[in-house]
PDB file of C-alpha atoms in Angstrom:
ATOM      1  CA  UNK A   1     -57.607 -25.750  36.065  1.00 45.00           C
ATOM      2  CA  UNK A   2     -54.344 -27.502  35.415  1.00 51.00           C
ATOM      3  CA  UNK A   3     -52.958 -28.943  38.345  1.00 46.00           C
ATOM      4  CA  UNK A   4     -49.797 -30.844  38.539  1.00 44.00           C
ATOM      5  CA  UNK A   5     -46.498 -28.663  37.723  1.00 43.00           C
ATOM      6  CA  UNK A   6     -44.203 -29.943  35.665  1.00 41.00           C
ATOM      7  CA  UNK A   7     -40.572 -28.703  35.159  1.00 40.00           C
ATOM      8  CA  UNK A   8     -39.560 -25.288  33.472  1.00 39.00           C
ATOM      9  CA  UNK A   9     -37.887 -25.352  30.176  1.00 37.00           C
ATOM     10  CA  UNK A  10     -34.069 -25.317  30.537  1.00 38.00           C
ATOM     11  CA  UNK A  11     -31.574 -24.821  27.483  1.00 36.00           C
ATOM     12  CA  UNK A  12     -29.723 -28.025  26.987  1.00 37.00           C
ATOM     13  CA  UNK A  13     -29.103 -30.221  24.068  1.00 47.00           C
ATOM     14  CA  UNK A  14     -32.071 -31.993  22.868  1.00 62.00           C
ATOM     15  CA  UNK A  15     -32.821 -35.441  24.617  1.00 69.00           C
ATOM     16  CA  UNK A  16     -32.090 -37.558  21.117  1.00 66.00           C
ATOM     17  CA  UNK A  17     -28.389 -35.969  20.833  1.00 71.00           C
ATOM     18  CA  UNK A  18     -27.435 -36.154  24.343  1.00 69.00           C
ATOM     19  CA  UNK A  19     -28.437 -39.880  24.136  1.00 69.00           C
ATOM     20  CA  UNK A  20     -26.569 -40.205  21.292  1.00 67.00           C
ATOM     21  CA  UNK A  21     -23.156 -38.416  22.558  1.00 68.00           C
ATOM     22  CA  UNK A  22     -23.869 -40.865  26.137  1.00 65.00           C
ATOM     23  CA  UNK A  23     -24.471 -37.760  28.254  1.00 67.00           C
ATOM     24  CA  UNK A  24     -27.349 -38.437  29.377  1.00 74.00           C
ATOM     25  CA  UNK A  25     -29.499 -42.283  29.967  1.00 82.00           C
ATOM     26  CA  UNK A  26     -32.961 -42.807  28.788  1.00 87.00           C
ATOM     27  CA  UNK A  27     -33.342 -43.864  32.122  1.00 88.00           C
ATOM     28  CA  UNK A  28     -32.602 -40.744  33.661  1.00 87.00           C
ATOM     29  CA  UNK A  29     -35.680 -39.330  32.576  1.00 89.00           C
ATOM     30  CA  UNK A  30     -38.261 -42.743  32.135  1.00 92.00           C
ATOM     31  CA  UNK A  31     -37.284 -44.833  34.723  1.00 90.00           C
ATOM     32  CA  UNK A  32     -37.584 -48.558  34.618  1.00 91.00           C
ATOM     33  CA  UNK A  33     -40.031 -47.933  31.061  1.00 93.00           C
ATOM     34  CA  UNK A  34     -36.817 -47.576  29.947  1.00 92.00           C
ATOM     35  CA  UNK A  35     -35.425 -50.548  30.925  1.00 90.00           C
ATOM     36  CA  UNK A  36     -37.737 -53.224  29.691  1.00 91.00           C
ATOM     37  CA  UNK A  37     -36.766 -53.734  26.158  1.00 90.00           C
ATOM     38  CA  UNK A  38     -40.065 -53.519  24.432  1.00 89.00           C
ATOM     39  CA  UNK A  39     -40.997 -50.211  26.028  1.00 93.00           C
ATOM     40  CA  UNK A  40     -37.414 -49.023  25.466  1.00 92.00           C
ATOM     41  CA  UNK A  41     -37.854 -48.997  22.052  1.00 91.00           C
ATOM     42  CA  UNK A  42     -41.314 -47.638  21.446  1.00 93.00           C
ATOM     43  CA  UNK A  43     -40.353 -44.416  23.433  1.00 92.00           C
ATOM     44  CA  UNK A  44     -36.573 -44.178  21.685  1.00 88.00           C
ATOM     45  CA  UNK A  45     -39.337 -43.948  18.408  1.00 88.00           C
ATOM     46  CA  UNK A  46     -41.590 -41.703  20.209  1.00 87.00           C
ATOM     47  CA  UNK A  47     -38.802 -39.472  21.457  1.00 84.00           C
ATOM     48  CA  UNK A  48     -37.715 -39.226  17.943  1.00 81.00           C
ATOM     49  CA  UNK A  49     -41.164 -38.204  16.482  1.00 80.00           C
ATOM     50  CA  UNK A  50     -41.923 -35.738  19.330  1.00 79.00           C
ATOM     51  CA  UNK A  51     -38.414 -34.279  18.845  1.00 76.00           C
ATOM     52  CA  UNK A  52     -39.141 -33.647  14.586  1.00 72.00           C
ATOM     53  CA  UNK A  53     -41.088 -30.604  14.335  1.00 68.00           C
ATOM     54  CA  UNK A  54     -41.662 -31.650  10.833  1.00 67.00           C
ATOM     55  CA  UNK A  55     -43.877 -35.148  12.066  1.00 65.00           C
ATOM     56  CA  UNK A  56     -45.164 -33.810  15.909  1.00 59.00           C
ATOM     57  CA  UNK A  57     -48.450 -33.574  16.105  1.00 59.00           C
ATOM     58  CA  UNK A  58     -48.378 -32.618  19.571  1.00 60.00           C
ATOM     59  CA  UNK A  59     -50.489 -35.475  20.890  1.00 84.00           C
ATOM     60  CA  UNK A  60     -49.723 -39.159  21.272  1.00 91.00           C
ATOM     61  CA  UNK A  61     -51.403 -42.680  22.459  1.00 96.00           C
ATOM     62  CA  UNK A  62     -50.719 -44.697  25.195  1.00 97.00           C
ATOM     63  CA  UNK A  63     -52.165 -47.899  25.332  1.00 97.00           C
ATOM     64  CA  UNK A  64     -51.655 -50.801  28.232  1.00 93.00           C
ATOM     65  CA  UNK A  65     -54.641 -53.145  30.469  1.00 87.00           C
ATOM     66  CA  UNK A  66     -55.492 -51.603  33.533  1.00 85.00           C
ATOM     67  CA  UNK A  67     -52.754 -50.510  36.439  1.00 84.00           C
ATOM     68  CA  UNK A  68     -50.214 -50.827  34.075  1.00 89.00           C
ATOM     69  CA  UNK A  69     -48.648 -47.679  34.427  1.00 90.00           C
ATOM     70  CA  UNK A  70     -49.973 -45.677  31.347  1.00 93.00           C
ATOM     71  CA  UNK A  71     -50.416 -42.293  33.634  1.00 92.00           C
ATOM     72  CA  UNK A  72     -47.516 -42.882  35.525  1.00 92.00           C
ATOM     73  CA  UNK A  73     -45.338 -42.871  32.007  1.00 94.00           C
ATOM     74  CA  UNK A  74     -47.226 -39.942  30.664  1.00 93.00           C
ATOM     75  CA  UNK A  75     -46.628 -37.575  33.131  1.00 91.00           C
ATOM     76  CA  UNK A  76     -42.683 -38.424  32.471  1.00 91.00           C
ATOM     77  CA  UNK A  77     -42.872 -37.886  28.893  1.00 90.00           C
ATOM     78  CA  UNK A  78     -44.783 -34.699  29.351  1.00 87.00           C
ATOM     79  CA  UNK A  79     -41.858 -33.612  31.972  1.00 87.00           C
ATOM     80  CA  UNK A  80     -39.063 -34.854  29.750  1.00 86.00           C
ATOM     81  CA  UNK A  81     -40.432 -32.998  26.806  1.00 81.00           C
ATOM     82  CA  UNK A  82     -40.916 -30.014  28.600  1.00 80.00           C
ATOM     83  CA  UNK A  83     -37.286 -30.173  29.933  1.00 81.00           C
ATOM     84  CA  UNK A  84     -35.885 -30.157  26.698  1.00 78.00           C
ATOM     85  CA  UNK A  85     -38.115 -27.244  25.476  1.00 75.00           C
ATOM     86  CA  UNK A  86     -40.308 -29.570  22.701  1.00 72.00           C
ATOM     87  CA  UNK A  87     -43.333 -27.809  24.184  1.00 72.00           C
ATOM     88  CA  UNK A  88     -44.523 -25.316  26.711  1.00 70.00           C
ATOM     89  CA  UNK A  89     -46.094 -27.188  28.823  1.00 61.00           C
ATOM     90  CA  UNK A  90     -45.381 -27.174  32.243  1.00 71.00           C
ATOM     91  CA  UNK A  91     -48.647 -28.073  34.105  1.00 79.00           C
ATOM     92  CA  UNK A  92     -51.117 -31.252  33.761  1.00 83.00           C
ATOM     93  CA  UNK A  93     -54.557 -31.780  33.714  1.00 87.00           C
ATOM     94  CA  UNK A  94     -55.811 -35.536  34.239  1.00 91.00           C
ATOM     95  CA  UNK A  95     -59.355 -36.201  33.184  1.00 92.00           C
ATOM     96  CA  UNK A  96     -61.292 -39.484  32.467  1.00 95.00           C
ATOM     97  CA  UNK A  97     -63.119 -39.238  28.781  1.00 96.00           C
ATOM     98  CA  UNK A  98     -66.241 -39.802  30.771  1.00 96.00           C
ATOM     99  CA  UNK A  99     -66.106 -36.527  32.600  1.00 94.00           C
ATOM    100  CA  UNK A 100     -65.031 -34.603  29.532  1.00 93.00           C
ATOM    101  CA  UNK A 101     -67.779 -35.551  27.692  1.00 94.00           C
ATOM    102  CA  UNK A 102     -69.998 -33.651  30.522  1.00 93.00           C
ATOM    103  CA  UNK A 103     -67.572 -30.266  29.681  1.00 88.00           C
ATOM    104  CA  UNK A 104     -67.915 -28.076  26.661  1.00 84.00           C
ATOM    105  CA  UNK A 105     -64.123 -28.810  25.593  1.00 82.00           C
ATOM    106  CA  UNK A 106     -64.930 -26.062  22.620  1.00 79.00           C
ATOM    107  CA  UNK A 107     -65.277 -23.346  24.933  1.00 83.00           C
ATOM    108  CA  UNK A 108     -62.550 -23.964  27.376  1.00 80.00           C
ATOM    109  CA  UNK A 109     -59.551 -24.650  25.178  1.00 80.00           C
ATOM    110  CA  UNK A 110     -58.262 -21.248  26.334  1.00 81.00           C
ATOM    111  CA  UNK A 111     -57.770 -22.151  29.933  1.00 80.00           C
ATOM    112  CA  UNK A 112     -55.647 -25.506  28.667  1.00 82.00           C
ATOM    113  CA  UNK A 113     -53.197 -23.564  26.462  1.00 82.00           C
ATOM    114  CA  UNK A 114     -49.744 -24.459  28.114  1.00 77.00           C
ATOM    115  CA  UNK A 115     -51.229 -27.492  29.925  1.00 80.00           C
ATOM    116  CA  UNK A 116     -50.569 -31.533  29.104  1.00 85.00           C
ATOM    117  CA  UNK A 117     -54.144 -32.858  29.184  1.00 90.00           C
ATOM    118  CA  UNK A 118     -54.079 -36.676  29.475  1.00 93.00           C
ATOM    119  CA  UNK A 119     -57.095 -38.616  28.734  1.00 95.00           C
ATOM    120  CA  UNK A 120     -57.948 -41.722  30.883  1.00 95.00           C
ATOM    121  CA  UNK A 121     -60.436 -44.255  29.379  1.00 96.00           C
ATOM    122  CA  UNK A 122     -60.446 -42.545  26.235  1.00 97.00           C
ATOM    123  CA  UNK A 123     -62.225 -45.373  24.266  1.00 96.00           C
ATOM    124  CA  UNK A 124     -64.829 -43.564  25.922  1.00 97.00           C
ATOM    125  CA  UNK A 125     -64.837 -40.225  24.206  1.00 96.00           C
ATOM    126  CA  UNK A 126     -67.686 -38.982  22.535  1.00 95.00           C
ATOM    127  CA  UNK A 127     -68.290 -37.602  19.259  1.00 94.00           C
ATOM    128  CA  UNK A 128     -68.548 -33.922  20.363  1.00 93.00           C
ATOM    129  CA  UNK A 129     -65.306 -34.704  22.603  1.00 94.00           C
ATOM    130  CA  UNK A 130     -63.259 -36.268  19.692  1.00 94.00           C
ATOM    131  CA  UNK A 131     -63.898 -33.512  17.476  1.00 93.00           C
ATOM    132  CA  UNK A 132     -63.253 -30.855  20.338  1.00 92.00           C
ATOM    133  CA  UNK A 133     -59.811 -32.881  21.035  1.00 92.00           C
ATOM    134  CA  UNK A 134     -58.115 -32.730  17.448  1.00 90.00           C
ATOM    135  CA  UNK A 135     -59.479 -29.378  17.393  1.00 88.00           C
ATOM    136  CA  UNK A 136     -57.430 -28.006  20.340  1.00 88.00           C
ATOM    137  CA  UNK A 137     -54.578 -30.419  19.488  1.00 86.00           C
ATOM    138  CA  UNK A 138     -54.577 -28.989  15.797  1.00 82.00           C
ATOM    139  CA  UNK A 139     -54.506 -25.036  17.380  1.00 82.00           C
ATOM    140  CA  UNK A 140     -51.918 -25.869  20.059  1.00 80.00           C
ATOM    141  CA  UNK A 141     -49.857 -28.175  18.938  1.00 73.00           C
ATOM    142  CA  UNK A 142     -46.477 -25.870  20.079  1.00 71.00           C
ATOM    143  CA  UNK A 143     -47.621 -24.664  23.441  1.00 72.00           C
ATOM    144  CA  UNK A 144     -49.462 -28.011  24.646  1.00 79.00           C
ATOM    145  CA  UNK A 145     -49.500 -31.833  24.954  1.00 83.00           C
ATOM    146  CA  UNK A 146     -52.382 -34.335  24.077  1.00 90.00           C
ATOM    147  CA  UNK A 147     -52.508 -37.637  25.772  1.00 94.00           C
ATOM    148  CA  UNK A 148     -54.792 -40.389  24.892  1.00 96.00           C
ATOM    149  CA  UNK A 149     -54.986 -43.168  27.597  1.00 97.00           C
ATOM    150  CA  UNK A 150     -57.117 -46.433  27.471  1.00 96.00           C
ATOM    151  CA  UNK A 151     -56.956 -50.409  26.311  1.00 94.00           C
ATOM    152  CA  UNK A 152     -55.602 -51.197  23.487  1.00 94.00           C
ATOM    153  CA  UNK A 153     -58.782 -52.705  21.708  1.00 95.00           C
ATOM    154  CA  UNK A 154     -61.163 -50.007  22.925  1.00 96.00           C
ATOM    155  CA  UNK A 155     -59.049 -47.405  21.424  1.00 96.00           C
ATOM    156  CA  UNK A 156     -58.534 -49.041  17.790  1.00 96.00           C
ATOM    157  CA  UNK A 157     -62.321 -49.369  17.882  1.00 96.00           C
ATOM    158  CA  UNK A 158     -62.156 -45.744  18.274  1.00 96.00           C
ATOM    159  CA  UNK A 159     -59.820 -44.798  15.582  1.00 95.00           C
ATOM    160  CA  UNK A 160     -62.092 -47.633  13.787  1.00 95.00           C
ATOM    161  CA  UNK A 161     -65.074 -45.204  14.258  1.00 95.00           C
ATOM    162  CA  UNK A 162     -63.280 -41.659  14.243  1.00 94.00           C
ATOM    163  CA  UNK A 163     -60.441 -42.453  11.376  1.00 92.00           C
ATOM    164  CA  UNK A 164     -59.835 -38.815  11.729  1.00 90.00           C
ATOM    165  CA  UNK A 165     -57.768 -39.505  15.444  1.00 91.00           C
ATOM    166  CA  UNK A 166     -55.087 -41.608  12.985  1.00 86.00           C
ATOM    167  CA  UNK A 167     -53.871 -38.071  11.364  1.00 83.00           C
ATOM    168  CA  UNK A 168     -53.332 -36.603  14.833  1.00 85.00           C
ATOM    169  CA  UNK A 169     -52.356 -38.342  17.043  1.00 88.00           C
ATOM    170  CA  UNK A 170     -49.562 -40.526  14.673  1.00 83.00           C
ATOM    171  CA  UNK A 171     -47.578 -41.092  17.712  1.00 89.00           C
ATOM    172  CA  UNK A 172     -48.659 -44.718  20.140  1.00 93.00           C
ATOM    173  CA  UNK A 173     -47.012 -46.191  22.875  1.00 96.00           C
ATOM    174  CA  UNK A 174     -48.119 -50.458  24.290  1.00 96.00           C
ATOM    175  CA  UNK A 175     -47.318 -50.910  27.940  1.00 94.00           C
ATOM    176  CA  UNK A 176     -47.187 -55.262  28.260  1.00 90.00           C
ATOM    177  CA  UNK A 177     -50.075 -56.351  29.747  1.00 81.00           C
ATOM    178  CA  UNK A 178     -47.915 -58.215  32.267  1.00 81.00           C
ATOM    179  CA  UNK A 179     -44.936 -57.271  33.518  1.00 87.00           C
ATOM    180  CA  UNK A 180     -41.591 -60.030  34.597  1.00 87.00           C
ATOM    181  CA  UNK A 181     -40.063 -60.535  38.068  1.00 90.00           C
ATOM    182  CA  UNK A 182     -37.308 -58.511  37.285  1.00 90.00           C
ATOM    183  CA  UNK A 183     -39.132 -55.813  35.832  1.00 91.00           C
ATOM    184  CA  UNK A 184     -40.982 -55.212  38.625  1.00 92.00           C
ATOM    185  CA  UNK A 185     -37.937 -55.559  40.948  1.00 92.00           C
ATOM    186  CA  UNK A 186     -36.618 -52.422  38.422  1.00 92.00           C
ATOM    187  CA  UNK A 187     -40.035 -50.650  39.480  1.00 92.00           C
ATOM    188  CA  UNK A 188     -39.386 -51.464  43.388  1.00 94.00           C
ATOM    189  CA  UNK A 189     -35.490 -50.420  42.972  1.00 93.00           C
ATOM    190  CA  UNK A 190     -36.206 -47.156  41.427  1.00 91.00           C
ATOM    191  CA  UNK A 191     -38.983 -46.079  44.572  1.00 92.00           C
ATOM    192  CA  UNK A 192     -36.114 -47.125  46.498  1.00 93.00           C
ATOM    193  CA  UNK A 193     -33.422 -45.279  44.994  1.00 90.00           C
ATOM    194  CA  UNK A 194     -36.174 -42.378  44.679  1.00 88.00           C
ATOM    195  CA  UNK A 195     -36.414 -42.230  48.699  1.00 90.00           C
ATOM    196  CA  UNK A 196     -31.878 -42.443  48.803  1.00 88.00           C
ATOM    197  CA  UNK A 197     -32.580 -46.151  50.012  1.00 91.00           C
ATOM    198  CA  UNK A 198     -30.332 -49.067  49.105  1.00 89.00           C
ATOM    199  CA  UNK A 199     -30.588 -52.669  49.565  1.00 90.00           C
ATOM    200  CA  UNK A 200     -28.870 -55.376  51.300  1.00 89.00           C
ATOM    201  CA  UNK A 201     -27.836 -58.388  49.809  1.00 86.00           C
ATOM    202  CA  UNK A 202     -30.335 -60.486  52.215  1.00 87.00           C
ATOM    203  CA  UNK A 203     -32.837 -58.028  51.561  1.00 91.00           C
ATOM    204  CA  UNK A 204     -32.694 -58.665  47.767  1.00 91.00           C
ATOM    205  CA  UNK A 205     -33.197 -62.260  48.381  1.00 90.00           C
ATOM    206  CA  UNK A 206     -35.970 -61.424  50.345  1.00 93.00           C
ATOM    207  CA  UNK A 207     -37.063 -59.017  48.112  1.00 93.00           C
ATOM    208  CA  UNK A 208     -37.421 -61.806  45.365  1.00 92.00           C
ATOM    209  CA  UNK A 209     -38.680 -64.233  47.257  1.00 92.00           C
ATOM    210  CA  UNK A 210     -41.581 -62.020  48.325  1.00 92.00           C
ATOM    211  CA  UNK A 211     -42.512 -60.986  44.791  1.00 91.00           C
ATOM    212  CA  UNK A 212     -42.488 -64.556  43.757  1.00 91.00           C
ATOM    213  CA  UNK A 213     -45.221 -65.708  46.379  1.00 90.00           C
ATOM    214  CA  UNK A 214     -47.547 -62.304  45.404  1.00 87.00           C
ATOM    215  CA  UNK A 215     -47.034 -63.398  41.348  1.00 87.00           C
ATOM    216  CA  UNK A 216     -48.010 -66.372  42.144  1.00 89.00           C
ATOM    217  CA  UNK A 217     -50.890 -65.337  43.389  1.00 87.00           C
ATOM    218  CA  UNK A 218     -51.772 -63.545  40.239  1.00 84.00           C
ATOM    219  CA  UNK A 219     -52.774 -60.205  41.491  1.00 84.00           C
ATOM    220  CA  UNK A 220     -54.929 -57.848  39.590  1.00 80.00           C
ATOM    221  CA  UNK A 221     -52.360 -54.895  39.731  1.00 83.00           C
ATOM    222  CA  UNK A 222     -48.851 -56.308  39.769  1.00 87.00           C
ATOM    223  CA  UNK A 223     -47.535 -53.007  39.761  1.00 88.00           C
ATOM    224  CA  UNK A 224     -49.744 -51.968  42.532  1.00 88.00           C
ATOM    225  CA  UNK A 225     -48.639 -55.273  44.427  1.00 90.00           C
ATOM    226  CA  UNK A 226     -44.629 -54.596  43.684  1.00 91.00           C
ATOM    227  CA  UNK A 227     -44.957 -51.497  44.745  1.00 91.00           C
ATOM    228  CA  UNK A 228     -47.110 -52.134  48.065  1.00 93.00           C
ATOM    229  CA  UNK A 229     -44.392 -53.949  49.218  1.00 93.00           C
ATOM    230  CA  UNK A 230     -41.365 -51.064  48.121  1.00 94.00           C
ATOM    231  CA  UNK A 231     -43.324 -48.436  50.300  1.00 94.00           C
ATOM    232  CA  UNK A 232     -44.186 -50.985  53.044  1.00 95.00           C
ATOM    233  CA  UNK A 233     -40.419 -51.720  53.056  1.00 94.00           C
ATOM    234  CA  UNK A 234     -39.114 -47.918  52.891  1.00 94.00           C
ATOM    235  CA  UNK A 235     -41.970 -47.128  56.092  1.00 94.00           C
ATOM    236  CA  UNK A 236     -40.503 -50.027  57.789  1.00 94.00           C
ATOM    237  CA  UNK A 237     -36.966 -48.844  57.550  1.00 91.00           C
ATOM    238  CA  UNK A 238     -37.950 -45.169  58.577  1.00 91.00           C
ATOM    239  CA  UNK A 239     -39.809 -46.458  61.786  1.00 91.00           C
ATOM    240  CA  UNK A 240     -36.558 -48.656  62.719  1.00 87.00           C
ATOM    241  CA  UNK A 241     -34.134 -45.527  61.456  1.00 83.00           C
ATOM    242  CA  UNK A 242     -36.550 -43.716  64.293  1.00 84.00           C
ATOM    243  CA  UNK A 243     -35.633 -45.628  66.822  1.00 83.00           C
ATOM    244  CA  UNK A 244     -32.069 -46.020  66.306  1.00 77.00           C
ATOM    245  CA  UNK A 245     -32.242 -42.342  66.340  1.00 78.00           C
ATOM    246  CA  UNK A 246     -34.041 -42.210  69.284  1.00 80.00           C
ATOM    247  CA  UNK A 247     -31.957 -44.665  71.294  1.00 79.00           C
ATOM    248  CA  UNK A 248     -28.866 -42.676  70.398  1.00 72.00           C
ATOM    249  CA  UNK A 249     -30.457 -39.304  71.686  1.00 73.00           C
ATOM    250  CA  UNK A 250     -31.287 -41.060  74.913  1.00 75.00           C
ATOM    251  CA  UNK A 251     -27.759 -42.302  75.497  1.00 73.00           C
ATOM    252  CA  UNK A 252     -26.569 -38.911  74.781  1.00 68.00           C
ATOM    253  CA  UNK A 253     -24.246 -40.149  71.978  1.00 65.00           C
ATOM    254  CA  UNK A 254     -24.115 -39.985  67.952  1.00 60.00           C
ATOM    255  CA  UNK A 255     -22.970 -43.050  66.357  1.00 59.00           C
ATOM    256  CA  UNK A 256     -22.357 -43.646  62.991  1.00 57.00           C
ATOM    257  CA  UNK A 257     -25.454 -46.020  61.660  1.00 56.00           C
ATOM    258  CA  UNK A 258     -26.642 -47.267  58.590  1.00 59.00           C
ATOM    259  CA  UNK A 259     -29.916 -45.802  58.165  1.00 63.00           C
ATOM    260  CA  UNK A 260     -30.324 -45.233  54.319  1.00 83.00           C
ATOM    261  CA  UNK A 261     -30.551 -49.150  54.010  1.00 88.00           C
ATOM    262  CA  UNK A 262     -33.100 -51.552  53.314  1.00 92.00           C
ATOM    263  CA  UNK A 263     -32.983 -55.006  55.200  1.00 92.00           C
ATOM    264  CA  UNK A 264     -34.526 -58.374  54.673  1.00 93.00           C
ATOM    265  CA  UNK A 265     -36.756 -57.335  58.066  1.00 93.00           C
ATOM    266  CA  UNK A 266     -38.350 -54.483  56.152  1.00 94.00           C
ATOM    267  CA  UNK A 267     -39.559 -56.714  53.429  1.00 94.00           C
ATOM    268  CA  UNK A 268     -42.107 -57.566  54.937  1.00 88.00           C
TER     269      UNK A 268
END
């Protein structure tokens, strides 16, 4: 059954005109994707496309090497178009190709209607699953999403074998295979600003000086690594929030105290 809930559809302007007229950011709704030019521009396409009933197809690509975010972005798009009231949508359903294949896609297309089903490892689909896919994509194209996850080669071998995927799914997205020092600050700044943290001056230099050493240490998941340290950093600042808490309690008086901040001791 679908799973994660995603946002009821509310009626406001659609996303491409309230970009235009500056009431709204891109950002608002993607994040730091949004930020990094060469993403920024492949979803200001996409967001077009999705937003033309004339060229949706319901169902998309995105495309990236391993813990680059592809999932992560999804699920915003799928939010963002529900929001505006593109589709129906409003729940998720996250499945690798590999355990599709095992599932009779054909007769359970009923009990997906109004979900976004995203596709990890899709390179992997099988013939039965690929024709089952641009089936229910074809049939539900109003009330549901399509998402087809995977790397970049392995899924233009599969439009290679399956040219069929091409007509449907007309709609790709490339995360970079590696991602800049400051676009993985932008990454650690918006779990900050997600958990009403800030940061201190000192704790930005920190901050940098921290994500230099890990890059330099070329880990497999630079995303993963950035964003070990913006969660170590934000349970760091809690526990010390705690006890300034704590200390005020047991000398019976409330002080003010900056505890939505993060300092260069919770970089850590």
């Amino acid at each position: 059954t679908c799973a994660l809930p995603i946002s009821k559809t509310v009626g406001i302007l659609p996303l491409i005109s309230s970009l235009k007229d500056g009431s709204v950011e891109l950002e608002d709704f993607f994040g730091n994707y949004a930020r990094i030019e060469a993403v920024r521009k492949q979803l200001i396409r996409s967001m077009n496309v999705l937003f033309d009933k004339a060229k949706r197809g319901g169902s998309m690509i995105i495309t990236g090497g391993p813990k680059t975010g592809k999932t992560t972005l999804t699920k915003k798009i799928a939010k963002t178009l529900n929001k505006f009231g593109v589709t129906s949508s409003k729940k998720a359903l996250i499945a690798s190709a590999e355990k599709l294949n095992t599932v009779s896609l054909s007769t359970q297309q009923d009990k997906l209607v109004g979900c976004a089903v995203i596709v990890e490892h899709a390179e992997n689909l099988s013939k039965d699953t690929v024709r089952d896919i641009i089936d229910f994509s074809a049939k539900h194209a109003e009330d549901s999403l399509v998402f087809l996850e995977g790397d970049r080669v392995g899924i233009n071998e599969l439009m290679r074998v399956y040219p069929e995927i091409g007509s449907t799914f007309n709609n790709r997205i490339h995360l970079p295979s590696e991602y800049g020092l400051d676009e993985l600050k932008g990454f650690i700044y918006e779990y900050f600003v997600s958990n009403e943290y800030e940061l201190e001056k000192t704790a930005d230099n920190r901050l940098e000086e921290k994500l230099e050493k890990i890059m330099s240490m070329k880990p497999e998941s630079p995303i993963d690594a950035a964003m070990a340290i913006a969660k170590s950093a934000v349970e760091s600042a809690e526990a010390r929030n705690a006890e300034v808490l704590a200390q005020m309690m047991r000398n019976g008086k409330i002080e003010n105290a900056d505890i939505m901040t993060i300092k260069a001791e919770d970089i850590k």
